[in-house]
Amino acid sequence: MVFDRLTAVRSLRPLALVSLLALAACSGEPQQGMQDMKVPVSVVQVQPQAAVIRTELPGRVQAIEDAEIRARVNGIVQSIDFEQGSRVKAGQLLFTIDPAPYRAARDQAAAQLKNAQASAQTARLLAQRYATLIKQHAVSQQEYDNAVAQARQAEAAIAAAQAALDAAQINLDYTRVTSPIDGTIGKAQVTVGALVSATSATSLATVHRLDQVYVDITQPVAQIAALRRQIADGIVKPDANGDAQAEVLLDGGGTYRHPGKLLFSGVAVDPGTGQVNLRALFPNPEQILLPGLYVRVRLVQGVDQQALVVPEQAIQRASDGNSTVVLIKDGKATFTPIQVGPHTDKGYIVYQGIQAGDQLMVEGFQKVRPGAPVQPIPWKGQAPGGQAGQGGAAQPPAAGGQGGAEQAGGQAAGDKAAGGQPAGAKPAEGQAAQGQAH
């Protein structure tokens, strides 16, 4: 009896060994298939194309004309003759200062002028009589000279009196404060009954001309130097007309509807900031751009006729902060660092790291890892549902891709095992043989 059991055990050993070998062979098949499986990814082929070189810079809006209305005589404000916040014309009355003392001063100066004119008339007639008498030797030469001098002094007194009258009239006119320009006036800085002073130049109001505005821009000198090098090397061609176009980017994300032009670029660098000042002029009929407003300005600096433009989705940010793209070489994913240039309507211009004709991955970054085999599929633009692929992930692509590939491989292996593949048939045959041996 014992001998029969030992014989049965020895006869089952080869069958168990065969079963184990079959299981190992079946478990290796999914792993080998997972490694050879090509992951479908969306790609684009880079081709040289003309691209407009733009740069975005900070700027601040300034009124093209800005007139501060200030008191030029002392006195009490009698009336405010404008509607605050309204449009005013040049010469329009804004404030009235008490004119009574200045009217009296003007009248006094006018009376002094008449007195001087009367004195001059007497002196002139005396000089004329002495001119006749001197020929008859009826008066001395000294008397004649004195008469002529008095006549001339009287003429000078008339001129002084006239100047005093003009000054008095000017001060009287200053009591009527008018607008020096056409524009929009702000709030009144004083009220009726307030005492204003010419000595301290009391501020009364401010008038802004807003049909056109300036935008003062600052640009790092390094950007200007780089652009000049590209123009010198023939990479970028400046505008044929020589006028740099400018656009204002509003806070809401839109673009200001009226384009402007760059007036000048500064010839000196600010030693404190290392930046150059620029100024652009924009039409402002709707008065959307107000003085003091902070804006972003997009300047057109030239055209790159052979630019390599890469979609924004294709550029990833590595953990070290550098920009990378995934090239498809020999059917495998290759992560390559690049040097990114300015942004265009179709993406970013890339200066280093890629060449014309290269295939770049645009979607599917989470499914691949460096060196993984891929199946390139032409990119059809934005993905369904409004998600522009998976290229915008901030994580390093290798970490996310490896986890996704392993998960897909494990799921495929599980599907094979659950689908009754030969790996599950081998143990069943071993159990049948064991039953026959018993």
Tab-separated table of C-alpha atoms in Angstrom:
chain	number	residue	atom	x	y	z
A	1	MET	CA	0.000	0.000	0.000
A	2	VAL	CA	2.808	2.364	0.873
A	3	PHE	CA	4.623	1.358	-2.264
A	4	ASP	CA	1.604	2.252	-4.395
A	5	ARG	CA	1.410	5.733	-2.865
A	6	LEU	CA	5.101	6.400	-3.469
A	7	THR	CA	4.723	5.265	-7.045
A	8	ALA	CA	1.743	7.595	-7.577
A	9	VAL	CA	3.635	10.590	-6.109
A	10	ARG	CA	6.668	9.930	-8.311
A	11	SER	CA	4.475	9.690	-11.373
A	12	LEU	CA	2.836	13.096	-10.585
A	13	ARG	CA	6.162	15.005	-10.307
A	14	PRO	CA	6.760	15.293	-14.099
A	15	LEU	CA	3.172	16.456	-14.613
A	16	ALA	CA	3.519	19.206	-11.978
A	17	LEU	CA	6.801	20.395	-13.521
A	18	VAL	CA	5.187	20.617	-16.958
A	19	SER	CA	2.284	22.623	-15.500
A	20	LEU	CA	4.615	25.130	-13.839
A	21	LEU	CA	6.581	25.628	-17.064
A	22	ALA	CA	3.332	26.225	-18.969
A	23	LEU	CA	2.175	28.831	-16.455
A	24	ALA	CA	5.508	30.692	-16.656
A	25	ALA	CA	5.345	30.729	-20.452
A	26	CYS	CA	1.797	32.099	-20.453
A	27	SER	CA	2.596	34.822	-17.874
A	28	GLY	CA	5.533	36.044	-20.024
A	29	GLU	CA	3.406	36.509	-23.121
A	30	PRO	CA	1.469	39.648	-21.871
A	31	GLN	CA	4.704	41.293	-20.690
A	32	GLN	CA	6.348	40.757	-24.034
A	33	GLY	CA	3.243	42.023	-25.807
A	34	MET	CA	3.078	45.112	-23.557
A	35	GLN	CA	6.659	46.045	-24.414
A	36	ASP	CA	6.086	45.669	-28.150
A	37	MET	CA	2.724	47.520	-28.140
A	38	LYS	CA	2.829	50.910	-29.965
A	39	VAL	CA	0.882	53.661	-28.223
A	40	PRO	CA	-1.071	55.900	-30.632
A	41	VAL	CA	-0.142	59.588	-30.244
A	42	SER	CA	-1.031	62.757	-32.169
A	43	VAL	CA	1.871	64.423	-33.962
A	44	VAL	CA	2.600	67.387	-36.240
A	45	GLN	CA	5.423	67.824	-38.724
A	46	VAL	CA	7.382	71.041	-38.347
A	47	GLN	CA	7.834	73.053	-41.526
A	48	PRO	CA	9.377	76.513	-41.992
A	49	GLN	CA	6.805	79.287	-42.354
A	50	ALA	CA	6.574	83.052	-42.194
A	51	ALA	CA	5.761	84.283	-38.691
A	52	VAL	CA	5.234	87.791	-37.379
A	53	ILE	CA	7.540	88.579	-34.443
A	54	ARG	CA	5.601	90.204	-31.608
A	55	THR	CA	6.520	91.124	-28.080
A	56	GLU	CA	4.305	92.057	-25.126
A	57	LEU	CA	5.485	94.854	-22.862
A	58	PRO	CA	4.008	96.750	-19.902
A	59	GLY	CA	2.811	100.302	-20.411
A	60	ARG	CA	0.843	103.113	-18.807
A	61	VAL	CA	-1.651	105.418	-20.490
A	62	GLN	CA	-0.943	109.154	-20.616
A	63	ALA	CA	-3.219	111.903	-21.937
A	64	ILE	CA	-1.958	113.483	-25.142
A	65	GLU	CA	-2.722	116.904	-23.592
A	66	ASP	CA	-3.155	117.434	-19.871
A	67	ALA	CA	-3.982	120.966	-18.672
A	68	GLU	CA	-4.060	121.795	-14.966
A	69	ILE	CA	-6.325	124.760	-14.309
A	70	ARG	CA	-4.826	126.947	-11.560
A	71	ALA	CA	-5.595	130.347	-10.043
A	72	ARG	CA	-3.520	133.209	-11.475
A	73	VAL	CA	-4.940	135.947	-9.236
A	74	ASN	CA	-5.984	136.135	-5.605
A	75	GLY	CA	-9.647	136.277	-4.746
A	76	ILE	CA	-12.905	134.587	-3.845
A	77	VAL	CA	-14.505	132.114	-6.257
A	78	GLN	CA	-17.863	133.576	-7.257
A	79	SER	CA	-19.156	130.826	-9.551
A	80	ILE	CA	-18.335	127.468	-11.134
A	81	ASP	CA	-19.450	127.674	-14.746
A	82	PHE	CA	-19.105	124.078	-16.031
A	83	GLU	CA	-20.590	120.637	-15.463
A	84	GLN	CA	-18.103	118.342	-13.819
A	85	GLY	CA	-17.016	115.431	-16.031
A	86	SER	CA	-18.282	117.075	-19.221
A	87	ARG	CA	-16.515	117.980	-22.432
A	88	VAL	CA	-15.314	121.572	-22.685
A	89	LYS	CA	-13.998	123.717	-25.523
A	90	ALA	CA	-10.923	125.904	-25.595
A	91	GLY	CA	-11.852	129.352	-24.231
A	92	GLN	CA	-14.948	128.115	-22.389
A	93	LEU	CA	-15.558	129.835	-19.022
A	94	LEU	CA	-14.890	127.501	-16.071
A	95	PHE	CA	-14.588	129.674	-12.925
A	96	THR	CA	-15.274	133.292	-12.027
A	97	ILE	CA	-13.169	134.977	-9.345
A	98	ASP	CA	-14.390	138.216	-7.726
A	99	PRO	CA	-13.354	140.877	-10.291
A	100	ALA	CA	-14.207	144.026	-8.269
A	101	PRO	CA	-10.720	144.899	-6.963
A	102	TYR	CA	-9.128	144.192	-10.330
A	103	ARG	CA	-11.715	146.277	-12.156
A	104	ALA	CA	-10.898	149.174	-9.833
A	105	ALA	CA	-7.189	148.706	-10.453
A	106	ARG	CA	-7.844	148.748	-14.174
A	107	ASP	CA	-9.848	151.975	-13.938
A	108	GLN	CA	-7.104	153.588	-11.858
A	109	ALA	CA	-4.492	152.633	-14.440
A	110	ALA	CA	-6.673	154.071	-17.184
A	111	ALA	CA	-6.923	157.390	-15.303
A	112	GLN	CA	-3.144	157.526	-14.832
A	113	LEU	CA	-2.732	157.001	-18.552
A	114	LYS	CA	-4.958	159.962	-19.329
A	115	ASN	CA	-3.015	162.123	-16.851
A	116	ALA	CA	0.233	161.147	-18.499
A	117	GLN	CA	-1.188	161.948	-21.911
A	118	ALA	CA	-2.269	165.413	-20.749
A	119	SER	CA	1.144	166.152	-19.249
A	120	ALA	CA	2.795	165.000	-22.428
A	121	GLN	CA	0.650	167.332	-24.509
A	122	THR	CA	1.762	170.353	-22.428
A	123	ALA	CA	5.414	169.369	-22.612
A	124	ARG	CA	5.176	168.812	-26.357
A	125	LEU	CA	3.700	172.284	-26.999
A	126	LEU	CA	6.334	173.943	-24.780
A	127	ALA	CA	9.100	172.255	-26.708
A	128	GLN	CA	7.594	173.425	-29.996
A	129	ARG	CA	7.441	177.104	-28.820
A	130	TYR	CA	11.019	176.973	-27.557
A	131	ALA	CA	12.073	175.628	-30.928
A	132	THR	CA	10.806	178.871	-32.555
A	133	LEU	CA	12.254	181.145	-29.876
A	134	ILE	CA	15.697	179.581	-29.966
A	135	LYS	CA	16.022	180.673	-33.573
A	136	GLN	CA	15.330	184.287	-32.508
A	137	HIS	CA	17.723	183.975	-29.604
A	138	ALA	CA	14.792	184.770	-27.261
A	139	VAL	CA	15.594	181.813	-24.973
A	140	SER	CA	18.823	180.214	-24.011
A	141	GLN	CA	19.973	176.906	-25.347
A	142	GLN	CA	19.672	175.386	-21.867
A	143	GLU	CA	16.020	176.306	-21.601
A	144	TYR	CA	15.324	174.805	-24.988
A	145	ASP	CA	17.104	171.557	-24.094
A	146	ASN	CA	15.133	171.268	-20.851
A	147	ALA	CA	11.837	171.683	-22.722
A	148	VAL	CA	12.733	168.957	-25.222
A	149	ALA	CA	13.747	166.565	-22.397
A	150	GLN	CA	10.515	167.188	-20.503
A	151	ALA	CA	8.518	166.362	-23.654
A	152	ARG	CA	10.345	163.089	-24.080
A	153	GLN	CA	9.858	162.217	-20.398
A	154	ALA	CA	6.164	162.838	-20.817
A	155	GLU	CA	6.073	160.394	-23.756
A	156	ALA	CA	7.826	157.787	-21.582
A	157	ALA	CA	5.288	158.363	-18.825
A	158	ILE	CA	2.532	157.616	-21.338
A	159	ALA	CA	4.178	154.308	-22.231
A	160	ALA	CA	4.520	153.358	-18.545
A	161	ALA	CA	0.909	154.249	-17.849
A	162	GLN	CA	-0.181	152.176	-20.854
A	163	ALA	CA	1.791	149.172	-19.569
A	164	ALA	CA	0.200	149.530	-16.133
A	165	LEU	CA	-3.223	149.611	-17.738
A	166	ASP	CA	-2.432	146.465	-19.744
A	167	ALA	CA	-1.273	144.661	-16.593
A	168	ALA	CA	-4.414	145.676	-14.762
A	169	GLN	CA	-6.530	144.444	-17.666
A	170	ILE	CA	-4.688	141.108	-17.705
A	171	ASN	CA	-5.344	140.592	-14.001
A	172	LEU	CA	-8.976	141.464	-14.550
A	173	ASP	CA	-9.167	138.899	-17.369
A	174	TYR	CA	-7.620	136.278	-15.082
A	175	THR	CA	-10.702	136.502	-12.884
A	176	ARG	CA	-12.508	134.672	-15.722
A	177	VAL	CA	-10.808	131.264	-15.729
A	178	THR	CA	-11.204	129.556	-19.125
A	179	SER	CA	-10.127	126.188	-20.568
A	180	PRO	CA	-6.898	126.314	-22.589
A	181	ILE	CA	-7.701	123.138	-24.611
A	182	ASP	CA	-10.561	121.014	-25.877
A	183	GLY	CA	-11.099	117.976	-23.710
A	184	THR	CA	-12.858	116.394	-20.767
A	185	ILE	CA	-12.790	118.191	-17.438
A	186	GLY	CA	-12.731	116.383	-14.123
A	187	LYS	CA	-14.109	117.439	-10.796
A	188	ALA	CA	-13.814	120.950	-9.375
A	189	GLN	CA	-11.077	121.153	-6.749
A	190	VAL	CA	-12.646	124.198	-5.030
A	191	THR	CA	-16.142	125.364	-4.183
A	192	VAL	CA	-17.935	128.661	-4.507
A	193	GLY	CA	-16.717	131.043	-1.799
A	194	ALA	CA	-13.262	129.488	-1.540
A	195	LEU	CA	-10.245	131.792	-1.392
A	196	VAL	CA	-7.723	131.017	-4.117
A	197	SER	CA	-4.195	132.327	-4.372
A	198	ALA	CA	-1.939	133.091	-7.298
A	199	THR	CA	1.113	132.812	-5.047
A	200	SER	CA	0.438	129.154	-4.206
A	201	ALA	CA	-1.163	128.488	-7.637
A	202	THR	CA	-4.310	126.926	-6.207
A	203	SER	CA	-5.462	123.957	-8.320
A	204	LEU	CA	-8.992	124.422	-9.619
A	205	ALA	CA	-9.548	121.510	-12.048
A	206	THR	CA	-7.877	119.402	-14.748
A	207	VAL	CA	-8.769	119.062	-18.422
A	208	HIS	CA	-7.638	115.959	-20.370
A	209	ARG	CA	-7.623	115.547	-24.101
A	210	LEU	CA	-8.587	111.902	-24.632
A	211	ASP	CA	-9.438	111.553	-28.340
A	212	GLN	CA	-5.874	110.274	-28.634
A	213	VAL	CA	-3.628	108.931	-25.882
A	214	TYR	CA	0.006	108.056	-25.375
A	215	VAL	CA	1.100	104.735	-23.905
A	216	ASP	CA	4.535	104.895	-22.293
A	217	ILE	CA	6.246	101.495	-22.573
A	218	THR	CA	9.385	100.012	-21.042
A	219	GLN	CA	11.435	97.290	-22.734
A	220	PRO	CA	14.538	95.464	-21.420
A	221	VAL	CA	17.634	96.400	-23.354
A	222	ALA	CA	18.478	92.685	-23.782
A	223	GLN	CA	15.366	92.190	-25.954
A	224	ILE	CA	16.305	95.134	-28.146
A	225	ALA	CA	19.851	93.813	-28.563
A	226	ALA	CA	18.595	90.322	-29.484
A	227	LEU	CA	16.174	91.734	-32.062
A	228	ARG	CA	18.885	93.863	-33.630
A	229	ARG	CA	21.147	90.807	-33.925
A	230	GLN	CA	18.388	88.840	-35.663
A	231	ILE	CA	17.782	91.713	-38.078
A	232	ALA	CA	21.509	91.986	-38.779
A	233	ASP	CA	21.724	88.216	-39.419
A	234	GLY	CA	18.768	88.356	-41.806
A	235	ILE	CA	16.547	86.156	-39.639
A	236	VAL	CA	13.993	88.889	-39.033
A	237	LYS	CA	12.967	91.502	-41.580
A	238	PRO	CA	11.636	94.819	-40.242
A	239	ASP	CA	8.468	96.478	-41.509
A	240	ALA	CA	8.951	97.858	-45.013
A	241	ASN	CA	7.265	101.136	-44.014
A	242	GLY	CA	9.422	101.488	-40.932
A	243	ASP	CA	6.359	101.943	-38.691
A	244	ALA	CA	6.024	99.509	-35.797
A	245	GLN	CA	2.390	98.573	-35.198
A	246	ALA	CA	1.110	98.349	-31.639
A	247	GLU	CA	-1.918	96.759	-29.977
A	248	VAL	CA	-3.271	97.210	-26.448
A	249	LEU	CA	-4.266	94.079	-24.514
A	250	LEU	CA	-7.113	94.790	-22.108
A	251	ASP	CA	-7.543	93.276	-18.651
A	252	GLY	CA	-10.507	91.154	-19.766
A	253	GLY	CA	-8.322	89.260	-22.209
A	254	GLY	CA	-9.489	91.087	-25.334
A	255	THR	CA	-7.595	93.333	-27.721
A	256	TYR	CA	-8.319	97.053	-28.015
A	257	ARG	CA	-10.116	97.611	-31.301
A	258	HIS	CA	-8.027	100.590	-32.462
A	259	PRO	CA	-4.399	99.770	-33.378
A	260	GLY	CA	-1.697	102.327	-32.743
A	261	LYS	CA	1.840	103.019	-33.844
A	262	LEU	CA	5.170	103.344	-32.089
A	263	LEU	CA	6.317	106.973	-32.096
A	264	PHE	CA	9.876	106.582	-30.865
A	265	SER	CA	12.263	104.390	-28.945
A	266	GLY	CA	14.454	105.881	-26.271
A	267	VAL	CA	18.135	106.506	-26.969
A	268	ALA	CA	19.260	106.058	-23.360
A	269	VAL	CA	19.036	103.162	-20.911
A	270	ASP	CA	17.755	103.718	-17.400
A	271	PRO	CA	20.721	102.700	-15.199
A	272	GLY	CA	18.409	101.728	-12.352
A	273	THR	CA	16.211	99.302	-14.303
A	274	GLY	CA	18.217	98.453	-17.421
A	275	GLN	CA	15.229	99.333	-19.608
A	276	VAL	CA	14.530	101.647	-22.514
A	277	ASN	CA	11.475	103.910	-22.692
A	278	LEU	CA	9.178	103.777	-25.723
A	279	ARG	CA	6.020	105.716	-26.571
A	280	ALA	CA	3.071	104.664	-28.743
A	281	LEU	CA	0.095	106.701	-29.954
A	282	PHE	CA	-3.437	105.253	-29.992
A	283	PRO	CA	-6.779	106.728	-31.114
A	284	ASN	CA	-9.309	106.780	-28.286
A	285	PRO	CA	-12.694	107.933	-29.614
A	286	GLU	CA	-14.687	105.925	-27.037
A	287	GLN	CA	-12.384	107.084	-24.200
A	288	ILE	CA	-11.778	103.506	-23.075
A	289	LEU	CA	-8.113	104.191	-22.356
A	290	LEU	CA	-7.929	106.574	-19.394
A	291	PRO	CA	-4.833	108.342	-18.036
A	292	GLY	CA	-2.949	106.265	-15.497
A	293	LEU	CA	-4.365	102.935	-16.728
A	294	TYR	CA	-1.886	100.018	-16.693
A	295	VAL	CA	-1.998	97.972	-19.918
A	296	ARG	CA	-0.001	95.393	-21.871
A	297	VAL	CA	1.146	96.458	-25.332
A	298	ARG	CA	1.891	94.040	-28.164
A	299	LEU	CA	4.451	95.403	-30.617
A	300	VAL	CA	5.073	94.002	-34.107
A	301	GLN	CA	8.838	94.009	-34.542
A	302	GLY	CA	9.333	92.150	-37.834
A	303	VAL	CA	8.751	88.962	-39.833
A	304	ASP	CA	10.718	85.690	-39.631
A	305	GLN	CA	10.377	84.080	-43.072
A	306	GLN	CA	11.754	80.661	-42.007
A	307	ALA	CA	10.342	80.279	-38.514
A	308	LEU	CA	9.778	76.858	-36.922
A	309	VAL	CA	6.439	77.301	-35.156
A	310	VAL	CA	5.392	74.687	-32.587
A	311	PRO	CA	1.849	74.401	-31.153
A	312	GLU	CA	1.610	75.474	-27.551
A	313	GLN	CA	0.300	72.020	-26.561
A	314	ALA	CA	3.514	70.394	-27.784
A	315	ILE	CA	5.762	72.293	-25.354
A	316	GLN	CA	6.192	70.864	-21.873
A	317	ARG	CA	7.879	72.302	-18.821
A	318	ALA	CA	10.384	69.976	-17.213
A	319	SER	CA	11.053	69.790	-13.491
A	320	ASP	CA	14.177	71.964	-13.891
A	321	GLY	CA	12.143	74.710	-15.555
A	322	ASN	CA	13.434	74.124	-19.085
A	323	SER	CA	11.090	73.658	-22.050
A	324	THR	CA	11.050	70.290	-23.831
A	325	VAL	CA	9.268	68.608	-26.737
A	326	VAL	CA	8.818	64.942	-27.633
A	327	LEU	CA	10.299	64.039	-31.030
A	328	ILE	CA	9.333	60.862	-32.873
A	329	LYS	CA	12.530	59.244	-34.135
A	330	ASP	CA	12.593	55.681	-35.531
A	331	GLY	CA	9.116	55.124	-34.107
A	332	LYS	CA	10.156	55.973	-30.550
A	333	ALA	CA	9.521	58.929	-28.240
A	334	THR	CA	12.567	61.137	-27.624
A	335	PHE	CA	12.404	63.980	-25.106
A	336	THR	CA	14.438	66.967	-26.394
A	337	PRO	CA	15.145	70.343	-24.709
A	338	ILE	CA	14.422	73.417	-26.831
A	339	GLN	CA	14.937	77.176	-26.786
A	340	VAL	CA	11.566	78.915	-27.049
A	341	GLY	CA	11.205	82.275	-28.758
A	342	PRO	CA	8.291	84.712	-29.024
A	343	HIS	CA	4.643	83.692	-29.257
A	344	THR	CA	2.700	83.873	-32.536
A	345	ASP	CA	-0.889	83.249	-33.566
A	346	LYS	CA	-0.115	79.569	-34.262
A	347	GLY	CA	2.182	78.794	-31.342
A	348	TYR	CA	5.729	79.496	-30.218
A	349	ILE	CA	8.779	80.018	-32.412
A	350	VAL	CA	11.538	77.558	-31.496
A	351	TYR	CA	15.132	78.610	-32.186
A	352	GLN	CA	17.083	75.533	-31.024
A	353	GLY	CA	16.383	71.836	-30.474
A	354	ILE	CA	14.342	70.926	-33.574
A	355	GLN	CA	14.763	70.954	-37.341
A	356	ALA	CA	12.466	71.262	-40.324
A	357	GLY	CA	10.656	67.972	-40.977
A	358	ASP	CA	10.749	66.723	-37.378
A	359	GLN	CA	7.646	65.062	-35.983
A	360	LEU	CA	6.498	66.451	-32.627
A	361	MET	CA	4.053	64.850	-30.259
A	362	VAL	CA	1.074	67.078	-29.482
A	363	GLU	CA	-1.251	64.743	-27.567
A	364	GLY	CA	-0.756	61.554	-25.579
A	365	PHE	CA	2.084	62.542	-23.253
A	366	GLN	CA	0.696	60.596	-20.296
A	367	LYS	CA	0.782	57.338	-22.243
A	368	VAL	CA	4.480	57.243	-23.181
A	369	ARG	CA	7.872	57.347	-21.581
A	370	PRO	CA	11.318	58.065	-23.079
A	371	GLY	CA	12.205	55.463	-25.705
A	372	ALA	CA	8.713	53.926	-25.796
A	373	PRO	CA	7.430	52.778	-29.234
A	374	VAL	CA	4.597	54.943	-30.527
A	375	GLN	CA	2.205	55.005	-33.464
A	376	PRO	CA	2.153	58.570	-34.951
A	377	ILE	CA	-1.281	59.901	-35.937
A	378	PRO	CA	-1.710	63.293	-37.648
A	379	TRP	CA	-2.997	65.884	-35.205
A	380	LYS	CA	-6.470	67.208	-36.016
A	381	GLY	CA	-6.362	70.288	-33.829
A	382	GLN	CA	-8.323	70.709	-30.625
A	383	ALA	CA	-9.479	67.526	-28.973
A	384	PRO	CA	-13.195	66.802	-28.534
A	385	GLY	CA	-14.769	68.448	-25.525
A	386	GLY	CA	-12.560	71.528	-25.816
A	387	GLN	CA	-9.465	69.914	-24.209
A	388	ALA	CA	-6.375	70.651	-26.222
A	389	GLY	CA	-4.724	67.288	-25.674
A	390	GLN	CA	-2.657	66.438	-22.646
A	391	GLY	CA	0.430	68.401	-23.539
A	392	GLY	CA	-0.190	71.131	-21.028
A	393	ALA	CA	0.535	68.959	-18.009
A	394	ALA	CA	3.022	70.581	-15.678
A	395	GLN	CA	4.444	67.223	-14.491
A	396	PRO	CA	7.536	65.749	-16.123
A	397	PRO	CA	6.280	63.606	-19.001
A	398	ALA	CA	8.420	60.567	-18.180
A	399	ALA	CA	6.851	59.976	-14.760
A	400	GLY	CA	3.265	60.215	-15.951
A	401	GLY	CA	3.931	58.205	-19.134
A	402	GLN	CA	5.549	55.290	-17.377
A	403	GLY	CA	2.699	54.850	-14.935
A	404	GLY	CA	0.162	54.932	-17.739
A	405	ALA	CA	2.028	52.355	-19.836
A	406	GLU	CA	2.414	49.938	-16.935
A	407	GLN	CA	-1.252	50.266	-16.075
A	408	ALA	CA	-2.262	49.561	-19.660
A	409	GLY	CA	0.057	46.555	-19.838
A	410	GLY	CA	-1.276	45.157	-16.556
A	411	GLN	CA	-4.844	45.551	-17.771
A	412	ALA	CA	-4.023	43.756	-21.019
A	413	ALA	CA	-2.432	40.869	-19.132
A	414	GLY	CA	-5.457	40.656	-16.859
A	415	ASP	CA	-7.790	40.559	-19.883
A	416	LYS	CA	-5.867	37.654	-21.370
A	417	ALA	CA	-5.979	35.744	-18.116
A	418	ALA	CA	-9.706	36.349	-17.699
A	419	GLY	CA	-10.459	35.432	-21.304
A	420	GLY	CA	-9.593	31.698	-20.854
A	421	GLN	CA	-6.248	31.782	-22.665
A	422	PRO	CA	-3.967	28.706	-22.645
A	423	ALA	CA	-2.457	29.917	-19.365
A	424	GLY	CA	-5.670	28.834	-17.644
A	425	ALA	CA	-5.986	25.582	-19.640
A	426	LYS	CA	-2.711	24.037	-18.447
A	427	PRO	CA	-3.735	23.659	-14.775
A	428	ALA	CA	-7.007	22.056	-15.859
A	429	GLU	CA	-5.153	19.374	-17.834
A	430	GLY	CA	-2.892	18.727	-14.860
A	431	GLN	CA	-5.866	18.204	-12.540
A	432	ALA	CA	-7.426	15.718	-14.992
A	433	ALA	CA	-4.243	13.721	-15.200
A	434	GLN	CA	-3.936	13.709	-11.415
A	435	GLY	CA	-7.474	12.260	-11.153
A	436	GLN	CA	-6.648	9.495	-13.578
A	437	ALA	CA	-3.550	8.563	-11.596
A	438	HIS	CA	-5.653	8.135	-8.474
